[in-house]
PDB file of C-alpha atoms in Angstrom:
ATOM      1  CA  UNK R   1    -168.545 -54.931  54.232  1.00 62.00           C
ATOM      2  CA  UNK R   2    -170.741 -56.732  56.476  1.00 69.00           C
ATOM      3  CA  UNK R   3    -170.151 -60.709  57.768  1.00 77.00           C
ATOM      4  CA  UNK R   4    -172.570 -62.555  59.244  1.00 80.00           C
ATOM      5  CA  UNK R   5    -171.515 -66.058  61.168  1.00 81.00           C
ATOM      6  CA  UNK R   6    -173.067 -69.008  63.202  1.00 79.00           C
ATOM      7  CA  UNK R   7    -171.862 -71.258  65.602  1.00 77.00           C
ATOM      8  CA  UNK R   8    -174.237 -74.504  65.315  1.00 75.00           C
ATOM      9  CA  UNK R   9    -174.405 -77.131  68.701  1.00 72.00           C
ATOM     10  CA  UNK R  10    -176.811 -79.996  69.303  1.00 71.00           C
ATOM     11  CA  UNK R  11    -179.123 -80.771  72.206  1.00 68.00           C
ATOM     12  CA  UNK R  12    -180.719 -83.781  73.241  1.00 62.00           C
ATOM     13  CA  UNK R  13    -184.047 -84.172  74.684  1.00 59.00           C
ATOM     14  CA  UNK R  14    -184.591 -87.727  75.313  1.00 52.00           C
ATOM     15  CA  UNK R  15    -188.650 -88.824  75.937  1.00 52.00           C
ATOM     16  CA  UNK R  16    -187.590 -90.864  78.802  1.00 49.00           C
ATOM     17  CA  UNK R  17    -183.946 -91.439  80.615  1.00 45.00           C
ATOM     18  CA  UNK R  18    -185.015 -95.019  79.735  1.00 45.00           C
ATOM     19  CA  UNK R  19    -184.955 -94.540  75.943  1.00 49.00           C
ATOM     20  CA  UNK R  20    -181.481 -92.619  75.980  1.00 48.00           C
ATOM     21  CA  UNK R  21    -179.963 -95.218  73.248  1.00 47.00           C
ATOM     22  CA  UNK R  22    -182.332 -93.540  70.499  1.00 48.00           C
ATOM     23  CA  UNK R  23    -180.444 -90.227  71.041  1.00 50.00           C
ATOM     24  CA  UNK R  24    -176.803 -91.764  70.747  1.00 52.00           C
ATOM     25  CA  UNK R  25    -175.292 -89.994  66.968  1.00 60.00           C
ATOM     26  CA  UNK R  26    -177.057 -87.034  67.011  1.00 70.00           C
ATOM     27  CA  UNK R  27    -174.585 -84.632  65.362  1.00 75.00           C
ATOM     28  CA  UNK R  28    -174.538 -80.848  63.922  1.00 80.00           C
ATOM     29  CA  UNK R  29    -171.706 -80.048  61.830  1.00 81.00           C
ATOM     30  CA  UNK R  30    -170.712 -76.201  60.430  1.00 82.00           C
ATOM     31  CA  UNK R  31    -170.306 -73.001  61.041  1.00 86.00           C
ATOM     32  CA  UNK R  32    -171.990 -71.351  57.920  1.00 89.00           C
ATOM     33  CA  UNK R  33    -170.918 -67.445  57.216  1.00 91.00           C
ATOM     34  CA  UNK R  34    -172.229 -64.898  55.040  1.00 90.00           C
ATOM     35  CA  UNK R  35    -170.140 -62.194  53.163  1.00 91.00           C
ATOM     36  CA  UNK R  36    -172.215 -58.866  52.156  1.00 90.00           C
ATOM     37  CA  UNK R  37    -169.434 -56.761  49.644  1.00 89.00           C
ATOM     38  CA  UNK R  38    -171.785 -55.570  46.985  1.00 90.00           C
ATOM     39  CA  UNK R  39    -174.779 -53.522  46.698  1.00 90.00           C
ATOM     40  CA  UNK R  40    -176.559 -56.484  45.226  1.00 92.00           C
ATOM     41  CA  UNK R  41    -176.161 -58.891  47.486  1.00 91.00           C
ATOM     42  CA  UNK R  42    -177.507 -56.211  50.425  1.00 91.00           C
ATOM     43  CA  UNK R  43    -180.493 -55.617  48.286  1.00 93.00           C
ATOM     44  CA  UNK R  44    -181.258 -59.146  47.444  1.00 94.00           C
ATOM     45  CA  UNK R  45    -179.650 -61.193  49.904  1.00 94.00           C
ATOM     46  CA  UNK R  46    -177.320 -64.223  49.704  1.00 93.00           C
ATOM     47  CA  UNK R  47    -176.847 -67.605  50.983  1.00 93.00           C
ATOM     48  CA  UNK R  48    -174.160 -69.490  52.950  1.00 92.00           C
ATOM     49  CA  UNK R  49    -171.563 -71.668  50.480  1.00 90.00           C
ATOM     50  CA  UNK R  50    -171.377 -73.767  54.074  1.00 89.00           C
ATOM     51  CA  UNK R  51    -174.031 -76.276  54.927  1.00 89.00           C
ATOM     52  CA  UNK R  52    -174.601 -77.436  58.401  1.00 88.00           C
ATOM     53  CA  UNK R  53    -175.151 -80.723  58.724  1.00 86.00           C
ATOM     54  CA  UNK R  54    -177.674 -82.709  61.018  1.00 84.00           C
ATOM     55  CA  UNK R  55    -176.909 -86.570  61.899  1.00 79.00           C
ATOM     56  CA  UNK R  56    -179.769 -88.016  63.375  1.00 75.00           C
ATOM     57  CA  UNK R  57    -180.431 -91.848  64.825  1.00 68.00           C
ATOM     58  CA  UNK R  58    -181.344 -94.328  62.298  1.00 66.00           C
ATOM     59  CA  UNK R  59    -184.828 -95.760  62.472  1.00 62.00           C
ATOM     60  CA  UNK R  60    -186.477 -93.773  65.295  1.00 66.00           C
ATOM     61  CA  UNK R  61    -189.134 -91.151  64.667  1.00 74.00           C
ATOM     62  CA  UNK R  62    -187.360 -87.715  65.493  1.00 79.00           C
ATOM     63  CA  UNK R  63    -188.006 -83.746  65.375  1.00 84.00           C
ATOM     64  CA  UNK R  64    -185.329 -81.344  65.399  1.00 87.00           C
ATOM     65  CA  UNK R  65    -185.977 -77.705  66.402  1.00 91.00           C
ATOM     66  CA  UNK R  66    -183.978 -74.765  66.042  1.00 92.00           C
ATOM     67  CA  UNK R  67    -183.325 -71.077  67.757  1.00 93.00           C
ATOM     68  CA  UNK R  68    -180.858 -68.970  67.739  1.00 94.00           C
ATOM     69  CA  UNK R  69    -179.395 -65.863  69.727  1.00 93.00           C
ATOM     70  CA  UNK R  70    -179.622 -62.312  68.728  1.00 94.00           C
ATOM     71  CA  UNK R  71    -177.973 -61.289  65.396  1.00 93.00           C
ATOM     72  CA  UNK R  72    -175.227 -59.218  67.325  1.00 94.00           C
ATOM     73  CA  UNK R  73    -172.337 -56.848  65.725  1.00 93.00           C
ATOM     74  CA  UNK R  74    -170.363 -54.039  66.697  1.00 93.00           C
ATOM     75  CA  UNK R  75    -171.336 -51.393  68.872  1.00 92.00           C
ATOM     76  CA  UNK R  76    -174.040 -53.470  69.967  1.00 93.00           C
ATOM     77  CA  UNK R  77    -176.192 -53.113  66.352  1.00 94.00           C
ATOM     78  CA  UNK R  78    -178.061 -56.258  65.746  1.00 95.00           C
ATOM     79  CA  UNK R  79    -179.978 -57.243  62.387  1.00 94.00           C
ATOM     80  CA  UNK R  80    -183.292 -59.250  62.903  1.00 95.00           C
ATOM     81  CA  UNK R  81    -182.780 -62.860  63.149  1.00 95.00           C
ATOM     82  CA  UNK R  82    -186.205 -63.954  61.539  1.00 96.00           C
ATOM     83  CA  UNK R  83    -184.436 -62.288  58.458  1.00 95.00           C
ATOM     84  CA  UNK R  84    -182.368 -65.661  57.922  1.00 95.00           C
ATOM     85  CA  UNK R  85    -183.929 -68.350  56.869  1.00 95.00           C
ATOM     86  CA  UNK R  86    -183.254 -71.774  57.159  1.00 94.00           C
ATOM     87  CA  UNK R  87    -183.823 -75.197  54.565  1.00 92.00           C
ATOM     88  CA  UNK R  88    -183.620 -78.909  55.327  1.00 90.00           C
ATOM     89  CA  UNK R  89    -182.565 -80.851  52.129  1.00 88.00           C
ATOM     90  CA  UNK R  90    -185.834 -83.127  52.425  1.00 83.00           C
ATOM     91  CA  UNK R  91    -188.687 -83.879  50.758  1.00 78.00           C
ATOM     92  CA  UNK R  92    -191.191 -81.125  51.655  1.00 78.00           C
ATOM     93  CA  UNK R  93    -189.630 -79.180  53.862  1.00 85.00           C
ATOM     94  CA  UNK R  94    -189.885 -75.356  53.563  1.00 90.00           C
ATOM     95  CA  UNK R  95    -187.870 -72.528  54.613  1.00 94.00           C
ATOM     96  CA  UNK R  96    -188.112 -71.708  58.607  1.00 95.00           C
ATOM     97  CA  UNK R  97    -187.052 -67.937  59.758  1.00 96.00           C
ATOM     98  CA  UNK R  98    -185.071 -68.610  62.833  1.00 95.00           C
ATOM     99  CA  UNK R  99    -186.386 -66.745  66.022  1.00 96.00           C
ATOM    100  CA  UNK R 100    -185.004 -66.807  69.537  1.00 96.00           C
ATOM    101  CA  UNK R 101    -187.568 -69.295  70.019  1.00 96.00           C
ATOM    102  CA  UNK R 102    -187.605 -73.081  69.141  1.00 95.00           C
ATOM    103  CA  UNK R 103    -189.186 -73.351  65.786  1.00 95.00           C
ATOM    104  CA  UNK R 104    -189.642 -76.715  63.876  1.00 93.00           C
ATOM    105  CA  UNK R 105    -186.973 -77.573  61.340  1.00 92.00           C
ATOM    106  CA  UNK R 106    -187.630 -80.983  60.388  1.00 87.00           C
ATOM    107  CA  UNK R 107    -189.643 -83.980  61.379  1.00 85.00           C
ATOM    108  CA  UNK R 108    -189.279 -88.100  60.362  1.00 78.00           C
ATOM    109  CA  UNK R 109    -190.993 -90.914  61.183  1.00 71.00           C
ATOM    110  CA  UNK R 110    -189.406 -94.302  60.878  1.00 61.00           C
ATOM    111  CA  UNK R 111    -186.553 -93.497  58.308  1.00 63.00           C
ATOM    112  CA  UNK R 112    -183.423 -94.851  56.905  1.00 63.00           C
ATOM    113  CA  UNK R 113    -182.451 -91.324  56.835  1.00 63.00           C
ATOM    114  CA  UNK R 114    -179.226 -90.633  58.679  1.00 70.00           C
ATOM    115  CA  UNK R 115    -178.241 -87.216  58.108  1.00 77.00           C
ATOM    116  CA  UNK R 116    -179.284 -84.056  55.811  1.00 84.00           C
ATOM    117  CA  UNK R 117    -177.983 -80.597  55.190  1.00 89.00           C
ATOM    118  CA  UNK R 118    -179.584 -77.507  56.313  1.00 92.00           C
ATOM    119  CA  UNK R 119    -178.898 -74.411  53.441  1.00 93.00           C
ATOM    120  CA  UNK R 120    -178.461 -71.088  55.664  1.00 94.00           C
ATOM    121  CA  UNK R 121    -179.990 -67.512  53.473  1.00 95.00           C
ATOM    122  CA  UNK R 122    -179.707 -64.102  55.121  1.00 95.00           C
ATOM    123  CA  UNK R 123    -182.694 -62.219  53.153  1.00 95.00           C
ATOM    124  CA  UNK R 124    -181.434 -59.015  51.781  1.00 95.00           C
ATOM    125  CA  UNK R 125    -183.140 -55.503  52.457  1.00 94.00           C
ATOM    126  CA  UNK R 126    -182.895 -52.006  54.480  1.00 93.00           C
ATOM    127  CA  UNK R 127    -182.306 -54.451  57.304  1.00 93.00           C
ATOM    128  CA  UNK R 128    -178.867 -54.920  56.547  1.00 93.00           C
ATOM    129  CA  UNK R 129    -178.461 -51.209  56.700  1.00 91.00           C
ATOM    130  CA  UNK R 130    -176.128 -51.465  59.482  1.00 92.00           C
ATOM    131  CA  UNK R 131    -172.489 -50.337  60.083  1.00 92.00           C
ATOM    132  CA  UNK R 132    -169.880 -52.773  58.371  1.00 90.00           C
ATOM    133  CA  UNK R 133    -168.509 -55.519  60.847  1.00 92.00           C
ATOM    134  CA  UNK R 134    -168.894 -58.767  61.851  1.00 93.00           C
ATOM    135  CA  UNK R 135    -172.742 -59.982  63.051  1.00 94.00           C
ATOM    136  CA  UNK R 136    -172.408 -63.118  64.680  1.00 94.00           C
ATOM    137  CA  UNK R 137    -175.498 -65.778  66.564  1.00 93.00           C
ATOM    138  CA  UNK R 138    -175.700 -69.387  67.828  1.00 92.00           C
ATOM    139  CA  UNK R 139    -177.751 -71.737  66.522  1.00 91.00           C
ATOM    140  CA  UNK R 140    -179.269 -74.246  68.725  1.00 90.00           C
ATOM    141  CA  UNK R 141    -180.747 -77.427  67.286  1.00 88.00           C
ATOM    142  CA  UNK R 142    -182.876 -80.037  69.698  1.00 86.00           C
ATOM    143  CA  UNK R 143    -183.356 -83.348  68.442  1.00 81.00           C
ATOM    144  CA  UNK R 144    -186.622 -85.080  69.991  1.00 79.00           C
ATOM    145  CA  UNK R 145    -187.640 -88.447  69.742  1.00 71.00           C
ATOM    146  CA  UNK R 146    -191.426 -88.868  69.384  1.00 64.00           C
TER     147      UNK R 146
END
């Protein structure tokens, strides 16, 4: 049996030190984790029943990024992050693999919106042919004003 977890933390990247009350609320919320027991789900992946949460200003225009660490388990085995895929609940947005680079999650511009979920999917395939433990990788997100 294989687990895979994430620790999620915010960052804040404020435009200008000036403009710092724009970046007061941002929030990330849950640690989602991922349970491999049968030869299904290896084959054809599964999803997180934990959302993480992202609580953003109300009424600026924002972007929030994401990256994460390496997918690390026992006896130093990893599984390839861009294998997990991330989904913002909003119109339009598609699935972004995660990579140990800043990728673009979400954007808004002017919006009522003050928070969303983010659905967390570990694709399944000979990439999870690894021995059984626990895989484990933080999650980053940066919020930017534009």
């Amino acid at each position: 049996m294989t687990g895979i977890s994430f620790t999620a933390k915010a960052q804040i990247i404020p435009a200008s030190l000036l403009n710092h009350l724009n970046y007061l609320g941002f929030t990330i919320t849950g640690s989602p984790s991922i349970t491999f027991s049968t030869a299904a789900e290896y084959q054809n992946g599964k999803a997180s029943a934990t959302l993480i949460t992202v609580g953003i200003p109300v009424g600026v225009a924002w972007q929030v990024q994401v990256r994460a660490t390496t997918l690390s388990g026992p006896a130093s085995n990893t599984i390839d992050i861009t294998k997990v895929i991330l989904k913002a609940n909003l119109s339009g947005a598609a699935n972004v693999p995660l990579s140990t680079t800043n990728v673009t999650l979400a954007t808004g511009v002017i919006s009522l919106l003050s928070s969303y979920t983010v659905s967390v999917t570990m694709q399944g395939g000979a990439h999870l042919l690894k021995p059984s433990g626990t895989y484990t990788s933080t999650l980053t997100f940066t919020y930017t004003g534009l």
